[in-house]
Tab-separated table of C-alpha atoms in Angstrom:
chain	number	residue	atom	x	y	z
A	13	GLU	CA	-47.969	117.913	-11.288
A	14	PRO	CA	-47.146	115.571	-14.216
A	15	GLU	CA	-45.025	112.597	-13.260
A	16	VAL	CA	-43.113	109.739	-14.726
A	17	THR	CA	-44.902	106.426	-14.225
A	18	GLN	CA	-43.289	102.960	-14.261
A	19	THR	CA	-44.870	99.597	-14.381
A	20	PRO	CA	-44.719	97.089	-12.855
A	21	SER	CA	-43.626	98.233	-9.428
A	22	HIS	CA	-42.139	94.835	-8.713
A	23	GLN	CA	-41.117	92.117	-11.153
A	24	VAL	CA	-39.869	88.677	-10.225
A	25	THR	CA	-38.301	86.554	-12.935
A	26	GLN	CA	-36.213	83.498	-13.310
A	27	MET	CA	-32.613	83.673	-14.456
A	28	GLY	CA	-32.401	83.477	-18.302
A	29	GLN	CA	-35.868	84.974	-18.826
A	30	GLU	CA	-36.561	88.179	-20.737
A	31	VAL	CA	-38.142	91.132	-18.921
A	32	ILE	CA	-39.536	94.390	-20.198
A	33	LEU	CA	-39.736	97.327	-17.919
A	34	ARG	CA	-42.192	100.036	-18.895
A	35	CYS	CA	-42.108	103.711	-18.423
A	36	VAL	CA	-44.398	106.590	-19.411
A	37	PRO	CA	-42.304	109.761	-19.318
A	38	ILE	CA	-43.797	113.191	-18.823
A	39	SER	CA	-45.703	114.065	-21.966
A	40	ASN	CA	-43.700	117.109	-23.214
A	41	HIS	CA	-40.303	115.661	-22.288
A	42	LEU	CA	-37.904	114.711	-25.028
A	43	TYR	CA	-34.981	113.123	-23.292
A	44	PHE	CA	-35.306	109.712	-21.540
A	45	TYR	CA	-33.108	107.765	-19.258
A	46	TRP	CA	-32.768	104.520	-17.423
A	47	TYR	CA	-30.837	104.177	-14.206
A	48	ARG	CA	-30.524	101.324	-11.751
A	49	GLN	CA	-29.803	101.053	-8.144
A	50	ILE	CA	-28.664	97.927	-6.519
A	51	LEU	CA	-29.867	97.761	-2.919
A	52	GLY	CA	-27.873	100.266	-0.778
A	53	GLN	CA	-25.621	101.331	-3.590
A	54	LYS	CA	-25.291	104.232	-5.864
A	55	VAL	CA	-27.641	105.152	-8.676
A	56	GLU	CA	-26.035	104.043	-11.870
A	57	PHE	CA	-26.587	105.454	-15.307
A	58	LEU	CA	-27.541	102.926	-17.957
A	59	VAL	CA	-28.699	104.743	-21.045
A	60	SER	CA	-29.944	108.044	-22.430
A	61	PHE	CA	-32.305	108.318	-25.443
A	62	TYR	CA	-33.297	111.166	-27.618
A	63	ASN	CA	-34.960	111.498	-30.965
A	64	ASN	CA	-35.558	107.721	-31.168
A	65	GLU	CA	-32.004	106.713	-30.655
A	66	ILE	CA	-29.507	106.059	-27.901
A	67	SER	CA	-27.460	109.132	-27.061
A	68	GLU	CA	-25.098	107.524	-24.523
A	69	LYS	CA	-24.816	104.241	-22.697
A	70	SER	CA	-22.773	102.903	-19.892
A	71	GLU	CA	-20.594	99.816	-19.682
A	72	ILE	CA	-23.468	98.065	-17.855
A	73	PHE	CA	-25.656	98.511	-20.907
A	74	ASP	CA	-24.373	95.566	-22.903
A	75	ASP	CA	-26.040	93.735	-25.736
A	76	GLN	CA	-28.365	92.094	-23.263
A	77	PHE	CA	-30.121	95.428	-22.797
A	78	SER	CA	-32.144	97.343	-25.275
A	79	VAL	CA	-34.478	100.381	-25.208
A	80	GLU	CA	-37.403	101.326	-27.309
A	81	ARG	CA	-39.950	104.057	-27.657
A	82	PRO	CA	-42.639	102.029	-29.512
A	83	ASP	CA	-45.108	104.868	-29.571
A	84	GLY	CA	-45.475	108.451	-28.529
A	85	SER	CA	-45.847	107.716	-24.814
A	86	ASN	CA	-43.987	104.543	-23.700
A	87	PHE	CA	-40.346	103.966	-23.111
A	88	THR	CA	-39.231	100.443	-22.461
A	89	LEU	CA	-36.132	98.727	-21.146
A	90	LYS	CA	-35.664	95.134	-22.191
A	91	ILE	CA	-33.276	92.687	-20.633
A	92	ARG	CA	-33.027	89.685	-22.933
A	93	SER	CA	-31.659	87.024	-20.616
A	94	THR	CA	-31.661	88.063	-16.996
A	95	LYS	CA	-28.847	87.276	-14.616
A	96	LEU	CA	-28.892	87.189	-10.839
A	97	GLU	CA	-26.810	90.322	-10.732
A	98	ASP	CA	-29.538	92.229	-12.710
A	99	SER	CA	-31.568	92.307	-9.463
A	100	ALA	CA	-31.984	95.989	-8.667
A	101	MET	CA	-34.379	98.994	-8.708
A	102	TYR	CA	-34.618	100.287	-12.200
A	103	PHE	CA	-35.573	103.960	-12.560
A	104	CYS	CA	-36.820	105.674	-15.624
A	105	ALA	CA	-36.279	109.394	-15.868
A	106	SER	CA	-37.127	112.145	-18.352
A	107	ARG	CA	-36.414	115.768	-18.866
A	108	ARG	CA	-37.931	118.359	-21.071
A	109	THR	CA	-34.758	119.721	-22.670
A	110	GLY	CA	-31.193	118.543	-23.145
A	111	GLY	CA	-29.846	121.646	-21.583
A	112	GLN	CA	-27.340	121.056	-18.883
A	113	ASN	CA	-29.500	122.861	-16.296
A	114	SER	CA	-32.554	120.868	-16.925
A	115	PRO	CA	-33.178	118.440	-14.030
A	116	LEU	CA	-34.237	114.814	-14.154
A	117	HIS	CA	-37.695	113.726	-13.221
A	118	PHE	CA	-37.784	110.180	-11.967
A	119	GLY	CA	-40.354	107.515	-11.709
A	120	ASN	CA	-40.795	105.434	-8.554
A	121	GLY	CA	-38.962	102.563	-10.072
A	122	THR	CA	-39.462	98.937	-10.807
A	123	ARG	CA	-37.871	96.440	-8.394
A	124	LEU	CA	-36.575	93.540	-10.389
A	125	THR	CA	-35.762	90.343	-8.606
A	126	VAL	CA	-34.019	87.626	-10.545
A	127	THR	CA	-34.199	84.170	-8.957
B	2	SER	CA	-13.713	107.299	-12.294
B	3	GLN	CA	-16.442	107.739	-9.800
B	4	GLN	CA	-18.198	111.043	-9.605
B	5	GLY	CA	-20.249	112.355	-6.837
B	6	GLU	CA	-19.273	110.694	-3.665
B	7	GLU	CA	-21.328	111.804	-0.643
B	8	ASP	CA	-20.223	111.752	2.918
B	9	PRO	CA	-21.153	110.914	5.464
B	10	GLN	CA	-22.859	107.729	4.433
B	11	ALA	CA	-25.363	108.123	7.234
B	12	LEU	CA	-26.462	110.906	9.502
B	13	SER	CA	-28.813	110.790	12.454
B	14	ILE	CA	-30.101	114.020	14.031
B	15	GLN	CA	-33.000	115.323	16.057
B	16	GLU	CA	-35.745	117.555	14.805
B	17	GLY	CA	-34.713	121.214	14.802
B	18	GLU	CA	-31.008	120.414	14.253
B	19	ASN	CA	-29.185	121.222	11.018
B	20	ALA	CA	-28.004	118.491	8.704
B	21	THR	CA	-24.891	118.935	6.593
B	22	MET	CA	-23.670	116.529	3.928
B	23	ASN	CA	-20.848	116.727	1.461
B	24	CYS	CA	-20.177	115.682	-2.074
B	25	SER	CA	-16.883	115.351	-3.781
B	26	TYR	CA	-16.273	114.805	-7.501
B	27	LYS	CA	-13.336	114.231	-9.766
B	28	THR	CA	-13.791	115.933	-13.198
B	29	SER	CA	-14.863	119.371	-14.411
B	30	ILE	CA	-18.610	119.893	-14.159
B	31	ASN	CA	-21.169	122.229	-15.668
B	32	ASN	CA	-23.444	121.957	-12.716
B	33	LEU	CA	-24.109	119.974	-9.610
B	34	GLN	CA	-27.610	118.941	-8.494
B	35	TRP	CA	-28.971	117.513	-5.265
B	36	TYR	CA	-31.746	114.964	-5.201
B	37	ARG	CA	-33.716	113.323	-2.390
B	38	GLN	CA	-34.967	109.714	-2.285
B	39	ASN	CA	-37.571	108.605	0.123
B	40	SER	CA	-37.474	104.866	0.877
B	41	GLY	CA	-38.657	102.777	-2.073
B	42	ARG	CA	-39.306	105.845	-4.275
B	43	GLY	CA	-37.699	107.638	-7.128
B	44	LEU	CA	-35.361	110.618	-6.777
B	45	VAL	CA	-36.711	114.072	-6.515
B	46	HIS	CA	-34.729	117.071	-7.740
B	47	LEU	CA	-34.048	119.551	-4.896
B	48	ILE	CA	-31.637	122.248	-6.105
B	49	LEU	CA	-29.049	122.907	-8.813
B	50	ILE	CA	-25.895	125.015	-8.562
B	51	ARG	CA	-24.007	126.008	-11.641
B	52	SER	CA	-20.206	125.835	-11.833
B	53	ASN	CA	-19.931	129.633	-11.729
B	54	GLU	CA	-22.041	129.897	-8.556
B	55	ARG	CA	-20.650	129.562	-5.046
B	56	GLU	CA	-23.772	129.354	-2.939
B	57	LYS	CA	-27.512	128.912	-3.482
B	58	HIS	CA	-30.586	128.842	-1.256
B	59	SER	CA	-33.960	127.322	-1.569
B	60	GLY	CA	-36.220	127.397	1.487
B	61	ARG	CA	-34.463	125.502	4.249
B	62	LEU	CA	-31.744	124.251	1.856
B	63	ARG	CA	-28.375	125.854	1.323
B	64	VAL	CA	-25.936	124.507	-1.224
B	65	THR	CA	-22.339	125.582	-1.677
B	66	LEU	CA	-19.906	124.713	-4.412
B	67	ASP	CA	-16.105	124.917	-4.366
B	68	THR	CA	-14.816	124.078	-7.762
B	69	SER	CA	-11.294	124.432	-6.661
B	70	LYS	CA	-11.775	121.594	-4.142
B	71	LYS	CA	-14.275	119.813	-6.370
B	72	SER	CA	-16.762	119.667	-3.589
B	73	SER	CA	-20.251	120.715	-2.625
B	74	SER	CA	-22.202	120.721	0.587
B	75	LEU	CA	-25.954	120.498	1.324
B	76	LEU	CA	-27.267	122.031	4.498
B	77	ILE	CA	-30.817	121.427	5.717
B	78	THR	CA	-31.667	123.807	8.397
B	79	ALA	CA	-34.196	123.207	11.189
B	80	SER	CA	-34.716	119.660	10.102
B	81	ARG	CA	-38.064	117.889	10.362
B	82	ALA	CA	-38.992	114.260	10.563
B	83	ALA	CA	-40.191	114.511	6.998
B	84	ASP	CA	-36.588	115.251	5.910
B	85	THR	CA	-35.768	111.584	6.695
B	86	ALA	CA	-34.476	110.357	3.294
B	87	SER	CA	-31.412	109.582	1.241
B	88	TYR	CA	-29.725	112.603	-0.423
B	89	PHE	CA	-27.689	112.264	-3.578
B	90	CYS	CA	-25.536	114.641	-5.473
B	91	ALA	CA	-25.425	114.410	-9.211
B	92	THR	CA	-22.900	115.912	-11.581
B	93	VAL	CA	-23.105	116.809	-15.234
B	94	THR	CA	-19.630	116.802	-16.569
B	95	THR	CA	-18.296	119.059	-19.300
B	96	ASP	CA	-17.770	116.119	-21.656
B	97	SER	CA	-21.101	114.514	-21.265
B	98	TRP	CA	-24.160	116.824	-21.158
B	99	GLY	CA	-26.672	114.017	-20.945
B	100	LYS	CA	-25.261	111.755	-18.365
B	101	PHE	CA	-25.972	112.539	-14.743
B	102	GLN	CA	-23.715	110.746	-12.453
B	103	PHE	CA	-24.811	109.946	-8.862
B	104	GLY	CA	-23.052	108.881	-5.812
B	105	ALA	CA	-24.204	106.356	-3.184
B	106	GLY	CA	-25.971	109.006	-1.168
B	107	THR	CA	-26.213	110.106	2.461
B	108	GLN	CA	-28.961	108.507	4.480
B	109	VAL	CA	-30.440	111.059	6.864
B	110	VAL	CA	-32.659	109.971	9.771
B	111	VAL	CA	-34.391	112.845	11.691
B	112	THR	CA	-35.960	111.732	14.973
B	113	PRO	CA	-38.845	113.695	16.537
């Protein structure tokens, strides 16, 4: 079964550094998402992306964050200047259609540790 | 406001027992979905119930939805050790078709 793949699985970075988290969504999917989960807490929506632009973003997704679909397969999340509180699991998700009944397919996440 | 709050936060049962967890939400929804997360992995979609449905079954899963109480329940019957995971409800609100909102989940441990 096709799956969403994320790399790296674990990223350690120093505060203030830029990180890029990479995702390859399922190939025929058109809607892409980033979520994050701080350890033991809820899964938080960051941003949704469709047709090469952001559809919605949360309050967390400030100007330190950006997303890009540089080619037909990759979907990236960039954090320009990481903070300690950015430490979390970051999940990429995709779905084939934008219909309300179309479920999300998640990758296994990237664990970001900011020191 | 926070959507999709699950309770209990944690549940420990023995194999063969049923596990029930609940989800409450605050605003009008189009549907409610349940996902499972094994430790260190991504979330996996289990079942979706539309706002005009009251109950739905899938294998050993039974989901109910009460829109008047803004709540849903997930029942796992005859649990197995492999059901050990965290379970999350996700809502898609009527004003935001693209944003799934998750709670903090119910951590279920099934002991053999």
